[in-house]
XYZ file of C-alpha atoms in Angstrom:
592
model
C 109.527 113.725 85.365
C 107.604 112.158 88.251
C 103.859 111.715 87.900
C 100.990 111.693 90.393
C 97.400 110.436 90.236
C 95.111 111.116 93.168
C 93.850 107.859 94.829
C 90.190 108.905 94.702
C 88.804 105.345 94.866
C 90.798 104.576 97.985
C 89.780 107.824 99.669
C 86.132 107.065 98.859
C 86.504 103.550 100.270
C 87.800 104.836 103.607
C 85.308 107.690 103.887
C 82.268 105.573 103.097
C 82.978 101.845 103.554
C 85.236 102.163 106.600
C 84.191 105.399 108.362
C 80.605 105.519 107.057
C 80.566 109.310 107.114
C 77.274 109.617 105.218
C 75.557 107.522 107.887
C 77.121 109.435 110.750
C 74.857 111.164 113.256
C 76.989 114.333 113.090
C 75.347 117.520 111.783
C 75.824 117.974 108.044
C 77.148 114.482 107.405
C 73.907 113.180 105.935
C 74.646 115.259 102.823
C 77.984 113.493 102.213
C 76.872 110.750 99.821
C 79.355 109.094 97.473
C 78.445 111.280 94.503
C 78.935 114.469 96.490
C 82.293 113.519 98.015
C 83.392 111.943 94.742
C 82.727 115.165 92.860
C 84.858 117.126 95.340
C 87.703 114.643 95.271
C 87.679 114.394 91.463
C 87.828 118.182 91.157
C 90.727 118.281 93.621
C 92.438 115.503 91.657
C 92.043 117.454 88.440
C 93.586 120.591 89.978
C 96.423 118.516 91.408
C 97.293 116.818 88.156
C 96.877 119.853 85.889
C 98.208 122.730 88.011
C 100.060 121.544 91.129
C 102.049 118.414 90.269
C 103.644 119.877 87.085
C 105.229 122.600 89.255
C 106.623 120.282 91.932
C 109.983 119.529 90.265
C 110.441 123.002 88.793
C 109.659 124.616 92.157
C 112.253 122.361 93.793
C 114.867 123.313 91.193
C 114.187 127.053 91.266
C 113.412 127.583 94.930
C 112.571 131.003 96.351
C 114.716 134.100 96.210
C 114.817 137.277 98.311
C 114.946 140.547 96.410
C 114.768 143.918 98.163
C 112.939 142.408 101.112
C 110.417 140.520 98.948
C 110.455 136.749 98.498
C 109.841 135.720 94.894
C 108.252 132.262 94.553
C 109.066 129.927 91.632
C 107.604 130.295 88.156
C 103.956 129.262 87.966
C 103.321 129.352 91.709
C 101.220 132.517 91.567
C 98.924 131.051 88.940
C 98.564 127.768 90.818
C 97.941 129.618 94.092
C 95.215 131.669 92.349
C 93.595 128.443 91.131
C 93.474 127.113 94.691
C 92.110 130.456 95.902
C 89.465 130.713 93.161
C 88.283 127.186 93.904
C 87.679 128.074 97.553
C 89.738 125.096 98.620
C 91.180 126.733 101.750
C 87.683 127.275 103.128
C 86.429 123.771 102.436
C 86.133 122.852 106.160
C 85.941 126.360 107.621
C 82.833 128.209 108.921
C 80.372 129.666 106.431
C 80.123 132.951 108.346
C 83.685 133.761 107.260
C 83.340 132.520 103.719
C 84.020 128.825 104.204
C 81.933 125.822 103.165
C 81.660 124.155 106.604
C 82.353 120.646 105.330
C 83.849 118.121 107.746
C 87.528 118.169 108.569
C 87.684 114.630 107.175
C 86.941 116.077 103.733
C 89.553 118.754 104.259
C 92.121 116.101 105.151
C 91.251 113.985 102.118
C 91.683 116.950 99.784
C 94.779 117.982 101.747
C 96.434 114.633 101.000
C 95.901 115.142 97.287
C 97.368 118.634 97.265
C 100.339 117.690 99.489
C 101.205 114.672 97.368
C 101.054 116.797 94.222
C 103.099 119.709 95.535
C 103.972 119.821 99.253
C 105.836 123.135 99.177
C 103.064 125.001 97.419
C 100.366 123.549 99.681
C 102.215 124.832 102.751
C 101.239 128.442 101.960
C 97.633 127.349 102.283
C 98.219 124.961 105.172
C 99.873 127.484 107.456
C 97.044 129.902 106.768
C 94.522 127.248 107.741
C 96.254 126.706 111.078
C 96.387 130.430 111.839
C 92.668 130.674 111.044
C 91.865 127.963 113.569
C 93.897 129.681 116.278
C 91.996 132.914 115.697
C 88.674 131.082 115.594
C 89.375 129.513 118.971
C 91.049 132.422 120.766
C 90.634 135.664 118.785
C 88.260 138.459 119.749
C 85.151 139.052 117.680
C 86.787 142.137 116.195
C 89.917 140.156 115.242
C 87.791 137.472 113.600
C 85.834 140.038 111.642
C 88.964 141.862 110.477
C 91.173 138.929 109.560
C 89.214 135.736 108.954
C 87.211 136.516 105.773
C 90.384 137.580 103.945
C 92.345 134.618 105.306
C 89.640 132.086 104.464
C 89.579 133.447 100.901
C 93.433 133.451 100.930
C 93.581 137.069 99.859
C 95.714 137.133 103.002
C 97.833 134.256 104.285
C 98.929 133.363 107.793
C 101.957 132.127 109.701
C 102.984 130.859 113.127
C 106.095 132.364 114.728
C 107.546 130.322 117.613
C 111.215 129.484 117.244
C 114.130 131.819 117.882
C 117.856 131.402 117.104
C 118.802 130.366 120.662
C 115.802 128.109 121.371
C 113.833 125.506 119.495
C 111.503 123.319 121.536
C 112.257 125.119 124.793
C 109.942 128.081 124.156
C 110.341 129.303 127.728
C 113.648 130.768 126.556
C 112.204 133.099 123.913
C 113.328 136.718 124.052
C 110.867 138.464 121.743
C 109.260 141.229 123.755
C 105.804 142.797 123.674
C 105.551 146.306 125.126
C 102.020 147.510 125.927
C 100.875 150.769 124.354
C 98.244 153.279 125.499
C 95.852 152.304 122.682
C 95.763 148.660 123.762
C 98.220 147.452 121.142
C 101.739 146.103 121.727
C 105.118 146.851 120.166
C 106.697 143.516 119.177
C 110.500 143.376 119.024
C 112.614 140.297 118.379
C 113.694 137.741 115.831
C 112.013 134.497 114.776
C 113.523 131.755 112.616
C 112.224 128.833 110.547
C 109.035 130.714 109.685
C 107.354 128.878 106.830
C 105.748 131.248 104.290
C 106.926 134.196 106.416
C 107.293 136.381 103.329
C 106.181 135.745 99.737
C 104.559 137.317 96.688
C 101.374 135.208 96.602
C 99.077 137.344 98.774
C 98.616 141.041 99.458
C 98.992 140.685 103.242
C 100.472 138.168 105.651
C 99.016 137.752 109.133
C 101.682 136.628 111.585
C 100.807 134.962 114.878
C 103.753 135.614 117.164
C 104.753 134.313 120.570
C 106.318 137.024 122.760
C 106.768 137.956 126.409
C 104.802 140.851 127.851
C 105.663 142.462 131.213
C 104.528 140.693 134.358
C 104.386 137.192 132.979
C 107.234 135.664 134.906
C 109.785 133.132 133.712
C 109.364 130.236 131.332
C 106.367 129.438 129.191
C 103.955 130.897 131.741
C 105.026 134.372 130.699
C 104.310 133.852 126.970
C 101.464 135.589 125.134
C 100.249 135.313 121.531
C 99.935 138.343 119.269
C 98.544 138.969 115.809
C 100.969 141.073 113.785
C 99.964 141.853 110.189
C 102.532 142.641 107.519
C 100.374 145.618 106.569
C 98.179 147.274 109.160
C 94.485 147.180 108.401
C 92.420 150.341 108.248
C 88.996 150.624 109.858
C 87.284 150.134 106.477
C 89.234 146.911 105.894
C 91.678 148.352 103.376
C 95.420 147.964 103.776
C 97.308 150.665 105.611
C 100.973 151.297 106.264
C 103.667 148.638 106.286
C 104.333 147.228 109.746
C 108.026 147.110 110.760
C 108.269 143.350 110.289
C 110.596 142.045 107.581
C 112.316 138.985 106.198
C 116.038 139.097 106.969
C 116.887 136.015 104.906
C 115.466 132.818 103.540
C 117.035 129.553 104.642
C 118.872 127.204 102.274
C 117.191 123.922 103.078
C 117.481 120.224 102.296
C 113.994 120.188 100.823
C 110.712 122.091 100.356
C 112.761 124.590 98.358
C 109.670 126.263 96.926
C 108.345 127.229 100.323
C 109.963 130.319 101.817
C 111.430 129.485 105.208
C 112.244 132.898 106.653
C 114.148 134.675 109.365
C 111.628 137.309 110.508
C 112.691 140.518 112.212
C 110.192 142.413 114.353
C 111.405 145.966 114.968
C 108.742 147.484 117.186
C 105.950 146.081 115.009
C 102.376 146.752 116.063
C 100.527 143.695 117.324
C 97.409 142.847 119.295
C 96.953 140.290 122.003
C 95.173 137.066 120.975
C 93.341 135.404 123.874
C 94.383 135.967 127.458
C 97.572 137.689 128.553
C 100.345 135.230 129.469
C 98.280 132.324 128.093
C 99.840 132.258 124.652
C 100.920 128.630 124.755
C 97.312 127.474 125.044
C 96.362 129.511 122.000
C 99.397 128.429 120.015
C 98.765 124.753 120.722
C 95.389 125.093 119.059
C 97.293 125.828 115.883
C 100.056 123.324 116.518
C 97.777 120.381 117.223
C 96.008 120.859 113.894
C 99.381 121.412 112.256
C 100.692 118.122 113.692
C 97.834 116.199 112.168
C 98.504 117.977 108.884
C 102.170 117.062 109.089
C 101.193 113.412 109.605
C 99.264 113.683 106.312
C 102.400 115.168 104.690
C 104.390 112.150 105.807
C 102.259 109.548 104.117
C 101.263 111.759 101.176
C 104.894 112.074 100.105
C 105.203 108.303 100.473
C 102.117 107.873 98.249
C 103.561 110.007 95.474
C 106.954 108.269 95.716
C 105.264 104.875 95.702
C 103.340 105.630 92.528
C 106.556 106.452 90.710
C 108.494 103.471 92.071
C 105.657 101.180 91.021
C 105.645 102.589 87.496
C 109.423 102.186 87.265
C 109.310 98.610 88.596
C 106.792 97.671 85.921
C 108.714 99.341 83.134
C 112.409 98.802 83.901
C 113.815 95.547 82.469
C 116.453 94.006 84.681
C 117.398 90.371 85.247
C 115.203 87.304 84.992
C 112.600 85.934 87.359
C 114.034 82.965 89.291
C 110.939 80.917 88.414
C 111.354 81.364 84.656
C 111.185 84.116 82.062
C 108.242 86.477 82.604
C 109.050 88.461 79.466
C 110.425 85.862 77.052
C 110.288 88.194 74.044
C 112.406 90.826 75.759
C 116.061 90.971 76.851
C 115.094 90.859 80.551
C 112.098 90.827 82.876
C 110.602 93.894 84.555
C 111.846 94.636 88.060
C 108.479 93.856 89.586
C 108.956 90.101 89.099
C 111.702 90.007 91.743
C 110.568 89.176 95.302
C 112.723 91.832 96.954
C 111.266 94.516 94.722
C 107.796 93.204 95.568
C 108.700 93.455 99.249
C 109.721 97.090 98.852
C 106.523 97.903 96.958
C 104.337 96.067 99.412
C 106.023 97.853 102.340
C 105.102 101.153 100.703
C 101.597 100.215 99.628
C 100.544 98.643 102.913
C 101.900 101.573 104.933
C 100.331 104.307 102.788
C 96.894 102.730 102.720
C 96.905 102.060 106.448
C 98.199 105.566 107.172
C 95.477 107.108 105.026
C 92.809 105.291 107.013
C 94.372 106.375 110.318
C 94.607 110.042 109.281
C 91.029 110.167 108.073
C 89.784 108.426 111.209
C 91.676 111.031 113.218
C 90.034 113.840 111.240
C 86.660 112.190 111.817
C 87.334 112.156 115.566
C 88.000 115.905 115.401
C 84.694 116.359 113.563
C 82.958 114.401 116.284
C 84.570 116.408 119.060
C 83.643 119.706 117.372
C 80.227 118.995 115.940
C 78.879 116.814 118.744
C 80.953 118.188 121.646
C 82.080 114.593 122.186
C 84.613 114.614 125.029
C 85.598 111.009 124.414
C 86.439 111.734 120.781
C 88.441 114.781 121.866
C 90.359 112.691 124.380
C 91.060 110.001 121.812
C 92.433 112.364 119.189
C 94.503 114.110 121.848
C 96.065 110.746 122.664
C 96.625 109.832 119.010
C 98.003 113.174 117.761
C 101.663 112.493 118.691
C 101.339 108.973 117.263
C 99.959 110.254 113.995
C 102.529 113.021 113.678
C 105.531 110.958 114.781
C 104.845 107.503 113.394
C 103.381 108.575 110.036
C 106.270 110.906 109.299
C 109.023 108.540 110.475
C 107.604 105.712 108.415
C 106.576 107.982 105.554
C 110.191 109.090 105.178
C 111.337 105.458 105.312
C 108.916 104.659 102.482
C 110.200 107.482 100.254
C 113.685 105.982 100.686
C 112.283 102.557 99.791
C 110.749 104.075 96.636
C 114.055 105.733 95.747
C 115.840 102.411 96.253
C 113.628 100.709 93.646
C 115.229 103.008 91.043
C 118.747 101.925 91.981
C 121.317 104.421 90.757
C 118.668 106.359 88.847
C 116.970 107.159 92.161
C 120.094 109.110 93.136
C 120.030 111.164 89.925
C 118.038 114.392 90.135
C 116.383 114.063 86.718
C 114.278 111.158 87.939
C 112.867 113.264 90.778
C 112.905 110.651 93.532
C 115.351 112.510 95.747
C 112.837 115.369 96.063
C 110.346 113.114 97.796
C 113.025 111.987 100.250
C 114.216 115.543 100.879
C 110.734 117.007 101.204
C 109.509 114.218 103.486
C 112.471 114.662 105.845
C 111.256 117.961 107.304
C 107.999 116.410 108.447
C 109.937 114.459 111.085
C 111.311 117.724 112.480
C 108.924 120.660 112.368
C 105.785 121.185 114.497
C 107.617 119.392 117.307
C 110.432 116.969 116.431
C 109.378 113.351 116.648
C 111.393 112.689 119.774
C 109.296 115.382 121.444
C 106.126 113.722 120.136
C 107.232 110.497 121.764
C 107.947 112.248 125.090
C 104.569 113.969 124.927
C 102.867 110.628 124.349
C 104.586 108.840 127.215
C 104.974 111.762 129.605
C 101.552 113.392 129.206
C 99.039 111.658 126.987
C 99.138 108.178 128.511
C 98.245 109.476 131.971
C 95.798 112.125 130.737
C 92.492 111.989 132.614
C 93.798 109.104 134.699
C 94.653 106.969 131.651
C 91.029 107.014 130.516
C 91.760 107.453 126.835
C 94.407 104.796 126.376
C 92.133 102.372 128.215
C 89.325 103.352 125.805
C 91.642 102.574 122.906
C 92.379 99.107 124.294
C 88.665 98.516 124.809
C 87.934 99.651 121.253
C 90.387 97.083 119.881
C 89.060 94.362 122.144
C 85.433 95.070 121.193
C 86.186 95.074 117.443
C 87.964 91.741 117.739
C 85.164 90.187 119.762
C 82.421 91.416 117.411
C 84.112 89.970 114.301
C 85.911 86.799 115.426
C 83.133 84.644 113.989
C 84.657 85.084 110.567
C 87.421 82.451 110.521
C 89.532 84.091 107.778
C 89.229 87.545 109.276
C 90.169 86.110 112.664
C 93.209 84.237 111.371
C 94.622 86.902 109.068
C 93.696 90.115 110.897
C 92.179 89.739 114.342
C 94.681 87.330 115.901
C 97.689 89.453 114.810
C 95.918 92.571 116.042
C 95.220 90.932 119.411
C 98.903 89.943 119.825
C 100.082 93.453 118.891
C 97.578 95.038 121.297
C 98.918 92.863 124.100
C 102.424 94.106 123.318
C 101.128 97.675 123.574
C 99.432 96.931 126.884
C 102.640 95.320 128.159
C 104.614 98.428 127.282
C 102.059 100.712 128.969
C 102.240 98.498 132.072
C 106.017 98.779 132.118
C 105.752 102.553 132.128
C 103.186 102.481 134.920
C 105.412 100.285 137.071
C 108.656 102.121 136.368
C 107.817 105.628 135.198
C 107.692 107.340 138.586
C 110.594 105.632 140.318
C 112.750 105.317 137.159
C 111.708 108.122 134.807
C 114.653 107.495 132.483
C 113.288 103.995 131.879
C 110.078 105.457 130.443
C 111.760 108.162 128.425
C 114.384 105.811 126.981
C 111.566 103.737 125.516
C 109.399 106.648 124.344
C 110.157 106.474 120.636
C 109.764 102.706 120.645
C 106.420 103.128 122.333
C 105.290 105.678 119.762
C 106.150 103.272 116.948
C 104.599 100.337 118.767
C 101.394 102.348 119.184
C 101.544 103.418 115.534
C 101.778 99.801 114.336
C 98.808 98.832 116.485
C 96.843 101.779 115.057
C 97.601 100.665 111.511
C 96.789 97.103 112.495
C 93.382 98.274 113.692
C 92.863 100.255 110.504
C 93.750 97.223 108.377
C 91.367 95.062 110.368
C 88.604 97.580 109.784
C 89.392 97.802 106.083
C 89.487 94.010 105.829
C 86.057 93.845 107.452
C 84.692 96.371 104.981
C 86.178 94.536 101.951
C 85.030 91.159 103.217
C 81.486 92.465 103.643
C 81.587 93.970 100.133
C 82.707 90.706 98.572
C 80.029 88.744 100.437
C 77.407 91.211 99.232
C 78.446 90.718 95.606
C 80.309 93.931 94.802
C 80.940 94.907 91.199
C 84.484 95.916 92.173
C 85.767 92.571 93.462
C 89.358 93.183 92.286
C 89.657 96.317 94.420
C 88.553 94.495 97.569
C 90.620 91.359 96.908
C 93.666 93.592 96.436
C 92.827 95.420 99.646
C 92.683 92.147 101.582
C 95.986 90.905 100.135
C 97.691 94.174 100.994
C 96.294 94.058 104.529
C 97.464 90.479 105.037
C 100.965 91.629 104.078
C 100.944 94.347 106.723
C 99.658 92.024 109.436
C 102.204 89.321 108.589
C 105.287 91.401 107.751
C 104.973 94.753 109.547
C 102.771 94.359 112.624
C 105.106 91.796 114.358
C 107.513 94.736 114.880
C 105.505 95.432 118.046
C 107.290 92.546 119.793
C 110.677 94.071 118.972
C 109.633 97.473 120.303
C 108.323 95.869 123.505
C 111.618 94.056 124.099
C 113.505 97.313 123.680
C 111.210 99.152 126.090
C 111.569 96.428 128.687
C 115.347 96.658 128.556
C 114.883 99.957 130.448
C 117.280 102.896 130.646
C 120.451 101.033 131.541
C 121.690 100.229 128.015
C 120.807 103.757 126.849
C 122.316 105.691 129.736
C 125.310 103.441 130.554
C 128.005 105.669 129.088
C 129.078 108.889 130.773
C 128.853 111.865 128.405
C 132.673 112.085 128.241
C 132.884 108.504 126.979
C 131.089 109.168 123.720
């Protein structure tokens, strides 16, 4: 049975030593001292280890089942969901006026990592609700907020997002779900949606669906789309539940992973819904939810890698196999533990250096969102807009790769279900697909985000890297091991951006053919920057005489590995980008 221990010390290190959240000038951050954040993280860790993680494998094995229109979740899920609800965890970073605790999103992301790593499928019921809440906060009417948000924040009611239909995935302009206006201001919603996570379940008394549909007069394509709130049960004026809305689950999908989360086909048969935001402006409202969801999916990517890494590390230390080439490491035993072998060390270091760098990137991204919200910082908002496709795409692509690396450490046992490693691989795989497949993230990055506001934000990123290097190059070891590799990688990124600027308009295929390489190149530079920042923090701690020297020495050694063994991949990605579209587009379709 796989095990999981929340990395509280590492989360604390990033929050305080790297991001310095307690010293931030943002409202409310001065209360976030180490003891306060530590208490929250330790409580989340306890819930994860005692309630969530023990259900991960059993939830995967049992899955969900549909009985008489009701989805039954696996054994123990109701009790675990109640524990999350009773702890107020969903409202951790939500407004107090609706029952939340108004803590920073960075704290919500830190806790989110713990819950996702312990039980990704269970956490999705909460996570989708959180996204729906944010869409209503941003675009809902005051009446809608008053009716739905208190119950959703408390998770008495959960939420969903309904985009995809059987005949269209990413191309939402093709949706056919219709919204017919009624005399009382409501709409009748008719159509079918697929791949709806947590669309039906037995964990909450009501489910609040946010549904994209086309109302009359909107025209063709995405410009004609509106967003509607469609509750499973209609809500009476006194807040009690009324009659059942004609919205139902037609089936639950049989999936590769996340078996314990109900992925539903939802049928809307003239269901009553109400417009959210402006008519025919539904995409704007939905992207509020999707952008947060994409950051959350990035966390899913590295959180699954963290859980898989912990188990591969334990196995490598315990499993006896072969002898170290430099001499017996376990002379009293029949063989040495796997961890003595350099190739196993490589696999473990790949995992460890990615996860720790990814964690820093995700929490920095959450901190940028806090800055944009709490200080109305347009530069922070622009930066996180630029980085969102990188965080979603790169962290899930590489997170999946790392779960495979972890499985590989087990050899044949990794392929056997009783060891549990295949679940991490299967669960992590979806993160590369939903909330916008990673190829779409790459196209968004190259096609929209690079040129956003005249390229202001990508130039700000380059300047940020340059300034950090200049401010710290006086430290010879930091310069050699971290800053020089970061500078070289940043130049590769600038070279790729220049290629797109020179070729993008006259040869658009040249830019699009290199989009995924650019997303990965950018991701490596982001992790290089994070490792340089972490190295600076650990170096300063060691110079100051920390009582946790081993932690910081380990952090530096792990960072050096990433800079030496992973960051040079930027040169490969640049060469691929510069090859243009010709090698990619050379064959006619019929020749494949």
